[in-house]
Coordinates of C-alpha atoms in Angstrom, one line a residue:
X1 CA -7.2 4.6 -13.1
X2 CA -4.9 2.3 -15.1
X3 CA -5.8 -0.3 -12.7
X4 CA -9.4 0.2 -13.1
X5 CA -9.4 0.6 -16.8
X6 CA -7.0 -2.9 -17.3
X7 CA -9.4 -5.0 -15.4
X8 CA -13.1 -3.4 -17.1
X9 CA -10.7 -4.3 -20.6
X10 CA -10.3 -7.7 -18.9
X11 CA -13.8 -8.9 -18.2
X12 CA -15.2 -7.5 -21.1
X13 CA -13.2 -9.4 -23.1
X14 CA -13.7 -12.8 -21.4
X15 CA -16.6 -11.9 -18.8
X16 CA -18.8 -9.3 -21.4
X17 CA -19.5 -5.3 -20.7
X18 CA -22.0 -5.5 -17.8
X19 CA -20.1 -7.7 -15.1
X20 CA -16.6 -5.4 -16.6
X21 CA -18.6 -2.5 -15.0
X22 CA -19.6 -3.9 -11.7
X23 CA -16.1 -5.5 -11.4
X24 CA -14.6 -1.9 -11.7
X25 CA -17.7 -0.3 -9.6
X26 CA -16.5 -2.9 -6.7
X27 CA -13.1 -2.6 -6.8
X28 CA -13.3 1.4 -6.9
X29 CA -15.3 1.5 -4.2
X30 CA -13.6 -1.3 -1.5
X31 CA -12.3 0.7 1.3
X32 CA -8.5 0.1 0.6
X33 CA -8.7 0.3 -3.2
X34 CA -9.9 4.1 -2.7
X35 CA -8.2 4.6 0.1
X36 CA -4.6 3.6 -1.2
X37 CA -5.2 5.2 -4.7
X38 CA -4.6 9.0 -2.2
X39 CA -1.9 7.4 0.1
X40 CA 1.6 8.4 -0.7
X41 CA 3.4 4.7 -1.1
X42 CA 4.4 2.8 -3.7
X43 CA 1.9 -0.4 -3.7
X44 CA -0.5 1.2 -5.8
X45 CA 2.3 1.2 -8.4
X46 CA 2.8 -1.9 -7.7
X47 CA -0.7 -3.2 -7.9
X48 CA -0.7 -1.7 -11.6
X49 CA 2.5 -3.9 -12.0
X50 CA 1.0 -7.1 -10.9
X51 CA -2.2 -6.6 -12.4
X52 CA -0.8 -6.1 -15.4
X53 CA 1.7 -9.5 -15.2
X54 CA -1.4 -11.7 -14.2
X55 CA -4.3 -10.4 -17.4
X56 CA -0.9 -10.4 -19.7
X57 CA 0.1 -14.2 -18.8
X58 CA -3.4 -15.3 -18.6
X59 CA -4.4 -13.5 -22.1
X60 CA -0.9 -15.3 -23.8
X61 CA -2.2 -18.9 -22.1
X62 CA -5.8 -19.2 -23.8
X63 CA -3.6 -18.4 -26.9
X64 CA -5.5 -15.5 -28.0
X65 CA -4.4 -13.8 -31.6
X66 CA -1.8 -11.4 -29.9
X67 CA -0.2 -13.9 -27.0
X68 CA 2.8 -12.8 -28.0
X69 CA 2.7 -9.4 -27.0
X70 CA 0.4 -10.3 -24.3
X71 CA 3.1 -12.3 -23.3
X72 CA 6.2 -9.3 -23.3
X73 CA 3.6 -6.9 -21.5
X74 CA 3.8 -9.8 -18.5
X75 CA 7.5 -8.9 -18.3
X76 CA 6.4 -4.9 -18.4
X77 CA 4.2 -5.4 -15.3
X78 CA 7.0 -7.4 -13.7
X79 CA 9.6 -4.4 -14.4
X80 CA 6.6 -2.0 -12.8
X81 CA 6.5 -3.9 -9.6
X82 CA 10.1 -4.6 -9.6
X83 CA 11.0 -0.7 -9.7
X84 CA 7.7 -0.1 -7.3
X85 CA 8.6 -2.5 -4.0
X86 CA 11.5 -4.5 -5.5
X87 CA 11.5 -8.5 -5.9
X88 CA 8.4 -8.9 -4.0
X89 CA 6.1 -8.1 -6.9
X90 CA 7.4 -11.2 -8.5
X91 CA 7.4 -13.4 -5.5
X92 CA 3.9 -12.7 -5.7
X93 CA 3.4 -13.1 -9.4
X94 CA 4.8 -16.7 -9.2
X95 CA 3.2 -17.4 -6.3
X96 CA -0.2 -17.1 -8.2
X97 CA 1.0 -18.9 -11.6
X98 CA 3.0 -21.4 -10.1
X99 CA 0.2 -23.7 -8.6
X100 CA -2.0 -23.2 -11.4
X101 CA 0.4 -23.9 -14.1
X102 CA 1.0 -27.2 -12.0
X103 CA -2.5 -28.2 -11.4
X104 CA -4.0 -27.3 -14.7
X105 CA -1.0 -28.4 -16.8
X106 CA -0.4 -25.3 -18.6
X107 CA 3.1 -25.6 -17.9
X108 CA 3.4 -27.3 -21.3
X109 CA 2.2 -24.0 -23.6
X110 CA 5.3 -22.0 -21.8
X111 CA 7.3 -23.2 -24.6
X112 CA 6.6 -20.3 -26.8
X113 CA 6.7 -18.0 -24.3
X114 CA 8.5 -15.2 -25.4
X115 CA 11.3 -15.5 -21.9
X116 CA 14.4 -13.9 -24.3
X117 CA 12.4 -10.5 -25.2
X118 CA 10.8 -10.1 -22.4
X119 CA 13.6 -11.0 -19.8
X120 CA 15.5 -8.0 -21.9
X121 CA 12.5 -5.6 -21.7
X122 CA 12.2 -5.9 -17.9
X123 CA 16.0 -5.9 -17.5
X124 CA 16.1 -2.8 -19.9
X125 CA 13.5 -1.1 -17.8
X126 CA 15.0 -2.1 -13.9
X127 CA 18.7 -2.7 -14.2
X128 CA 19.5 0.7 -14.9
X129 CA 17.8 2.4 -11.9
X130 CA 19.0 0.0 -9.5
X131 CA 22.3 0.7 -10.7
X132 CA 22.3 4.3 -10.6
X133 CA 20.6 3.7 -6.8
X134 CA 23.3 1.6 -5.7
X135 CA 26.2 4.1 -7.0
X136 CA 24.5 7.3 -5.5
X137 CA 23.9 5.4 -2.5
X138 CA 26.2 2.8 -1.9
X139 CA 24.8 0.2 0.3
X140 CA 21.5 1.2 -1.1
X141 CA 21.1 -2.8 -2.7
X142 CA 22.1 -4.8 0.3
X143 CA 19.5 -2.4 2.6
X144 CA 17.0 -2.5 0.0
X145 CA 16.9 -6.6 -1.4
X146 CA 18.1 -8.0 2.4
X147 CA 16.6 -5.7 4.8
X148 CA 13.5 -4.6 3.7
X149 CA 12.5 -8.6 1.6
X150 CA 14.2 -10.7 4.3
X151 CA 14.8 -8.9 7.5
X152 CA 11.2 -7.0 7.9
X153 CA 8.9 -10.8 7.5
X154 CA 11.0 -12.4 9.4
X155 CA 12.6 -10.4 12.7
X156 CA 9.7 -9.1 14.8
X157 CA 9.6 -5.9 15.8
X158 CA 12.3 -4.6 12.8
X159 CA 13.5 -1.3 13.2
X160 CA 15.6 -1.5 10.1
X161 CA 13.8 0.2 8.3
X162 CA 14.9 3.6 6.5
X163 CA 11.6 5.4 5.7
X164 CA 9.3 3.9 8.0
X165 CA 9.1 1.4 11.2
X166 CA 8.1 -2.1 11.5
X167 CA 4.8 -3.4 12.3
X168 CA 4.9 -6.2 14.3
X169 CA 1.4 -8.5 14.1
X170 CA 0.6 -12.0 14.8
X171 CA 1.1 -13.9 12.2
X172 CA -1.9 -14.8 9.9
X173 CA -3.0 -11.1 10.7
X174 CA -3.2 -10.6 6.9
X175 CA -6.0 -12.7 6.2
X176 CA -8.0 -10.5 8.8
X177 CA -6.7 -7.5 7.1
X178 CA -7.7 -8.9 3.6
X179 CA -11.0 -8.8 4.8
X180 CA -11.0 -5.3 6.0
X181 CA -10.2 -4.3 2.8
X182 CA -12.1 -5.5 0.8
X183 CA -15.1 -4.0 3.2
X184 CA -17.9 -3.7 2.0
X185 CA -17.6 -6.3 -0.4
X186 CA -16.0 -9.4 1.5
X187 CA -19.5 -9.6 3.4
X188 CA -20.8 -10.6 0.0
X189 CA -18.1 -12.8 -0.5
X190 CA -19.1 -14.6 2.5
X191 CA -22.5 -16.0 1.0
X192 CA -20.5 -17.3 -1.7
X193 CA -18.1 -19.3 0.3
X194 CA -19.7 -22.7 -0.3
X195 CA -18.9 -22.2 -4.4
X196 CA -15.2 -21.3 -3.4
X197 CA -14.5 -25.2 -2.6
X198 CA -15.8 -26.0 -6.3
X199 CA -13.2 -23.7 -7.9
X200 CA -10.6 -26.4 -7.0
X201 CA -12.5 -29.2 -9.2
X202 CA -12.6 -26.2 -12.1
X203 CA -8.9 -26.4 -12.0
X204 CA -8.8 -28.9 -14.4
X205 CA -12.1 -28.0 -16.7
X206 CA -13.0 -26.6 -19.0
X207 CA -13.8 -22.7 -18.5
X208 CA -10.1 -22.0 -19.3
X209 CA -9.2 -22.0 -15.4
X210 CA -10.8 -19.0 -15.0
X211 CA -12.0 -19.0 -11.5
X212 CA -9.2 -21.1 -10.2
X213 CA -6.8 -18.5 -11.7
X214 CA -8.7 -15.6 -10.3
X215 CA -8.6 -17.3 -6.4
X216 CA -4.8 -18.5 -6.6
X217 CA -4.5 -14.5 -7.3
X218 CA -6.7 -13.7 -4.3
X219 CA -4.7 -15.9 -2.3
X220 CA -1.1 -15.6 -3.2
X221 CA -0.2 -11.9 -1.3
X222 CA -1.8 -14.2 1.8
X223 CA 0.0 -16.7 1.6
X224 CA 3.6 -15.0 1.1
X225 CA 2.9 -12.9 4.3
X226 CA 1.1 -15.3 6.3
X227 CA 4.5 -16.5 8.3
X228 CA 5.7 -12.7 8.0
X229 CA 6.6 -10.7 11.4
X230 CA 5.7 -7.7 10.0
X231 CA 2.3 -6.7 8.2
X232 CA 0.2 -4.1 7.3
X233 CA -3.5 -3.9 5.9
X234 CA -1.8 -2.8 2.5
X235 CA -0.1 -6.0 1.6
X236 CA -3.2 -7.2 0.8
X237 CA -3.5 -4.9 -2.3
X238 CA -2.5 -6.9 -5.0
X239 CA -5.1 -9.6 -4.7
X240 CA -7.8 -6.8 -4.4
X241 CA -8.6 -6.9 -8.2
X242 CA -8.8 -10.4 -8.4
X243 CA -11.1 -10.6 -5.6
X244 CA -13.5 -8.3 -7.2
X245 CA -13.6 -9.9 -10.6
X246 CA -14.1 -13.0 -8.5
X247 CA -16.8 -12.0 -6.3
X248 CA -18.8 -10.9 -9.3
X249 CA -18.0 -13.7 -11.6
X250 CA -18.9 -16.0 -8.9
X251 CA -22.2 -13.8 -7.7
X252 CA -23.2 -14.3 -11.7
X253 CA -22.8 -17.9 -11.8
X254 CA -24.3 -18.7 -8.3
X255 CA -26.9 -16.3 -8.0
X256 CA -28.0 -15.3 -11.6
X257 CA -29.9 -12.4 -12.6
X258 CA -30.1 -9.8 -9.2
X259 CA -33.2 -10.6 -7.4
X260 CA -35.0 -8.5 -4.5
X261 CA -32.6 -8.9 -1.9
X262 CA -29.5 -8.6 -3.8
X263 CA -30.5 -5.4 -5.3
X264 CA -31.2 -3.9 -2.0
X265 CA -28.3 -5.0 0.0
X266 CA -26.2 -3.7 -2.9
X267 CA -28.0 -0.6 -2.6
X268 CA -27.2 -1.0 1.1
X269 CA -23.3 -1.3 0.7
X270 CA -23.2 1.7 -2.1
X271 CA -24.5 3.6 0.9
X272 CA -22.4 2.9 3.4
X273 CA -19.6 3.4 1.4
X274 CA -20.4 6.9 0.5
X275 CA -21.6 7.7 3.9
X276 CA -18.0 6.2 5.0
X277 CA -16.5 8.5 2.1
X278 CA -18.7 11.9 3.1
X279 CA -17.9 11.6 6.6
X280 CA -14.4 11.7 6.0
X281 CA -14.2 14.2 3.3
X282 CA -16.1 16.3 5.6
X283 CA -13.2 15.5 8.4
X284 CA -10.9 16.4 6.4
X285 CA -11.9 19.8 5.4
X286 CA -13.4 21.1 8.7
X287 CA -11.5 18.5 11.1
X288 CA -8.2 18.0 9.3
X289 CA -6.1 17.4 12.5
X290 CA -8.1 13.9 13.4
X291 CA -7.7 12.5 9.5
X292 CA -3.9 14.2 8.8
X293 CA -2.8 14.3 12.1
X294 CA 0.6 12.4 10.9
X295 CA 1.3 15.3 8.8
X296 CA 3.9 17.8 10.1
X297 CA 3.8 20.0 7.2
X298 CA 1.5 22.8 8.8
X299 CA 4.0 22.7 12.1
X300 CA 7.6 22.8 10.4
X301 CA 6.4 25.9 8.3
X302 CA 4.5 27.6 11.9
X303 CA 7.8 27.4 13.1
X304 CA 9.8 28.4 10.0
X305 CA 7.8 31.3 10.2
X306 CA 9.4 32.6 13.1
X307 CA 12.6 32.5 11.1
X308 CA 13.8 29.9 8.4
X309 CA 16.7 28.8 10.2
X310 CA 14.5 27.4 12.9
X311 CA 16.1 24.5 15.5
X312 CA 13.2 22.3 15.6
X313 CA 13.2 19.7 18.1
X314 CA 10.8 16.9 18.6
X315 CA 10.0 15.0 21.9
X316 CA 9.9 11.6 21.6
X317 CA 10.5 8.9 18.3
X318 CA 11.1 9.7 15.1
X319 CA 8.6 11.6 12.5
X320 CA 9.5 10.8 9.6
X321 CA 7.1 13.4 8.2
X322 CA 8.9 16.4 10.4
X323 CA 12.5 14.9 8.8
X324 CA 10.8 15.2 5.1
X325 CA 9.6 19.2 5.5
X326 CA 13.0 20.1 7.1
X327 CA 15.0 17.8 4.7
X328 CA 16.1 16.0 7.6
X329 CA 17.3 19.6 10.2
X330 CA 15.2 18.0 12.8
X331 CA 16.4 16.5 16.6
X332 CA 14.2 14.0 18.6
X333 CA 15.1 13.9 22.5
X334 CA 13.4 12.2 25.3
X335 CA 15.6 13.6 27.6
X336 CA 15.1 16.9 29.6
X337 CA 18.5 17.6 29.9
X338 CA 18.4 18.7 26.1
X339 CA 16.5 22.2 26.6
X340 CA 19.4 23.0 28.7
X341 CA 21.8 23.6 25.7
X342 CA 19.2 25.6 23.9
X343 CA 20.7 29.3 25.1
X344 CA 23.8 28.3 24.2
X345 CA 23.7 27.1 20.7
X346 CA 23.7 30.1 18.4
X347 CA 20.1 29.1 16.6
X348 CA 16.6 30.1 17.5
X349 CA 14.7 26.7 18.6
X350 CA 11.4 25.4 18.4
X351 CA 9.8 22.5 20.4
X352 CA 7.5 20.5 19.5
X353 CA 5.5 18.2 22.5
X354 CA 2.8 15.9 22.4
X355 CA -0.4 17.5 23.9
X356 CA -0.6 14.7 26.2
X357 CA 2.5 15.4 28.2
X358 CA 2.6 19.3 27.4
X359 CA 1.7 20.1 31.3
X360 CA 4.8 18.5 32.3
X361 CA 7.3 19.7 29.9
X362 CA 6.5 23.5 29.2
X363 CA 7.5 24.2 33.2
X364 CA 10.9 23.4 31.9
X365 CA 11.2 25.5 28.9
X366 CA 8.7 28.3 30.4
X367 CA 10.0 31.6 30.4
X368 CA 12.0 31.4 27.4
X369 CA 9.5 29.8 25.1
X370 CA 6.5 30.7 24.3
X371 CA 3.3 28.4 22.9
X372 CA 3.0 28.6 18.9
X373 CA -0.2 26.8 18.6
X374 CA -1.4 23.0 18.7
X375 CA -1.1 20.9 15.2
X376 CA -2.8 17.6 15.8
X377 CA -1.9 16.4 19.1
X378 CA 1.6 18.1 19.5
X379 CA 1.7 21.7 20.7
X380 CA 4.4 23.6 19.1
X381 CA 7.0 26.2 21.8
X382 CA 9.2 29.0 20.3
X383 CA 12.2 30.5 21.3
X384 CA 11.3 34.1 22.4
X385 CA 14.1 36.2 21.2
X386 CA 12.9 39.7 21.9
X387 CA 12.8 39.8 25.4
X388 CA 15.7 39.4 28.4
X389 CA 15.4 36.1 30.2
X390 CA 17.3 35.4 33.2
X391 CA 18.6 31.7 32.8

């Protein structure tokens, strides 16, 4: 929403009330956009952050009557990203402004730029928390800065990582996924792409840079993970708001008033996407195991159930869901030998085994557990307790 509601402000201010409104209808409705704003991660937070950097220095360069303060909310959206996904918010950020600072030759107006104040405000609003993280957590700063903005775009396959794994993608598989995202939209974008080659003459015209600035935003999250080893579909976020306000901006220029054809394939699109949207609230309330399936909430408290103090044991990798709902009492094993210890280690245990593979593995732990239920694909075994069982 504060995304949303920063960009409609945006256009209305420079673009007028009616493209404002489809800018914010498009972006709401692009598959990731809605998708992420539900996710549990932190690069929604940082889209706010970056959004807010690029309207703020583009607002303090036509030298509107508050550029000043335009200019020190830049450095808030900087401390946003920075205390969302770290230093990559403004490797991003400059590699938007840089190019069209350099081409346009608005480089010269940064000498009012307020660098002192706002420099302060995003130190004010960063330094301390990284401090704190560092001292609770020691280590926490050369993880964080080298392992997950140096390590994970350029070792393949990077298993580094803390709270998540790497995924390794050919490289150049984010201009795919930028696409994706921006479904249903970036078919509309297509039919445009002629215009996109006179953006670079606008560069240096008149229109304030407008549509030059809007594409070097589009582009810039690209380009920085373009060489990277590994990717995923949401690293595309932060040009996702610049792309709408783009595509529109453009669509109005090229296109003009909405004929026939545009009306209905817009109509079209609209539909899709709330088909798209229907079908998987609908999933989700009658089908939740093939939308949540990466959820092990409902299995940690089936087997908690049985008694709170619950050995749960997972075969295969790790889940990083299943180490969140026990606050990390969980095992993972791939090895059969581990049921043998399970008599002899004091706790009641629980095993949990991917439906796939459950055939094969419940012989070995068959007579002394029995099956709990299935939760997604993994079928859940307790310890029976109550019972005498011959080892």
């Amino acid at each position: 929403m504060g995304v949303l509601s920063l960009l409609f402000t945006w256009v209305r201010q420079h673009r007028g009330a009616d493209q404002a409104l489809l800018v914010t209808t498009v972006l709401a409705s692009s598959f990731m956009f809605f998708g992420a704003s539900a996710f549990v991660m932190t690069d929604m937070v940082m889209v706010l952050g970056t959004t807010l950097s690029m309207i703020g220095f583009y607002n303090y360069m036509i030298d509107g009557p508050s550029r000043i303060a335009w200019g020190r909310w830049f450095f808030v959206g900087i401390a946003i990203g920075l205390m969302a996904k770290g230093p990559v918010a403004l490797v991003i950020t400059m590699f938007a402004l840089g190019p069209w600072l350099a081409v346009t030759g608005h480089w010269r107006d940064l000498h009012g730029f307020p660098w002192l104040s706002g420099l302060l405000i995003a130190a004010t609003l960063t330094l301390p928390w990284y401090i704190l993280a560092e001292i609770k957590s020691p280590g926490f700063l050369h993880y964080f800065l080298l392992g997950e903005h140096f390590q994970r775009f350029v070792v393949p396959g990077w298993q580094g990582d803390l709270y998540g794994s790497g995924h390794e993608q050919p490289k150049g598989m984010i201009w795919f996924y930028a696409s994706a995202t921006f479904l249903p939209w970036s078919l509309f974008g297509l039919t445009l792409f002629p215009r996109a080659v006179s953006c670079i003459s606008e560069m240096t015209g008149n229109d304030q840079g407008w549509h030059s600035y809007l594409a070097l935003w589009v582009v810039a999250p690209l380009i920085l993970f373009t060489p990277a080893a590994n990717i995923l579909p949401a690293y595309a976020l932060p040009g996702l708001p610049a792309a709408a306000v783009l595509l529109v901006s453009l669509w109005a220029q090229v296109r003009g008033q909405p004929g026939w054809w545009t009306r209905s394939a817009i109509v079209v699109a609209i539909g899709f996407v709330g088909v798209a949207f229907l079908t998987l609230t609908i999933l989700v309330r009658y089908q939740p195991g093939t939308v949540t399936g990466r959820s092990e909430r409902a299995l940690v408290t089936a087997a908690q159930s049985y008694d709170p103090d619950v050995q749960i044991t997972y075969w295969g990798g790790r889940s990083f869901s299943a180490e969140f709902y026990t606050r990390g009492q969980v095992q993972f094993t791939e090895r059969t030998a581990t049921f043998d210890g399970f008599p002899d280690n004091g706790l009641r245990d629980a095993v949990a085994i991917p439906a796939s593979i459950a055939s094969k593995l419940a012989p070995l732990l068959a007579p002394r557990f029995d099956p709990a239920g299935r939760f997604g694909y993994r079928i859940l075994f307790v310890e029976a307790l109550d019972r005498e069982v011959s080892r």
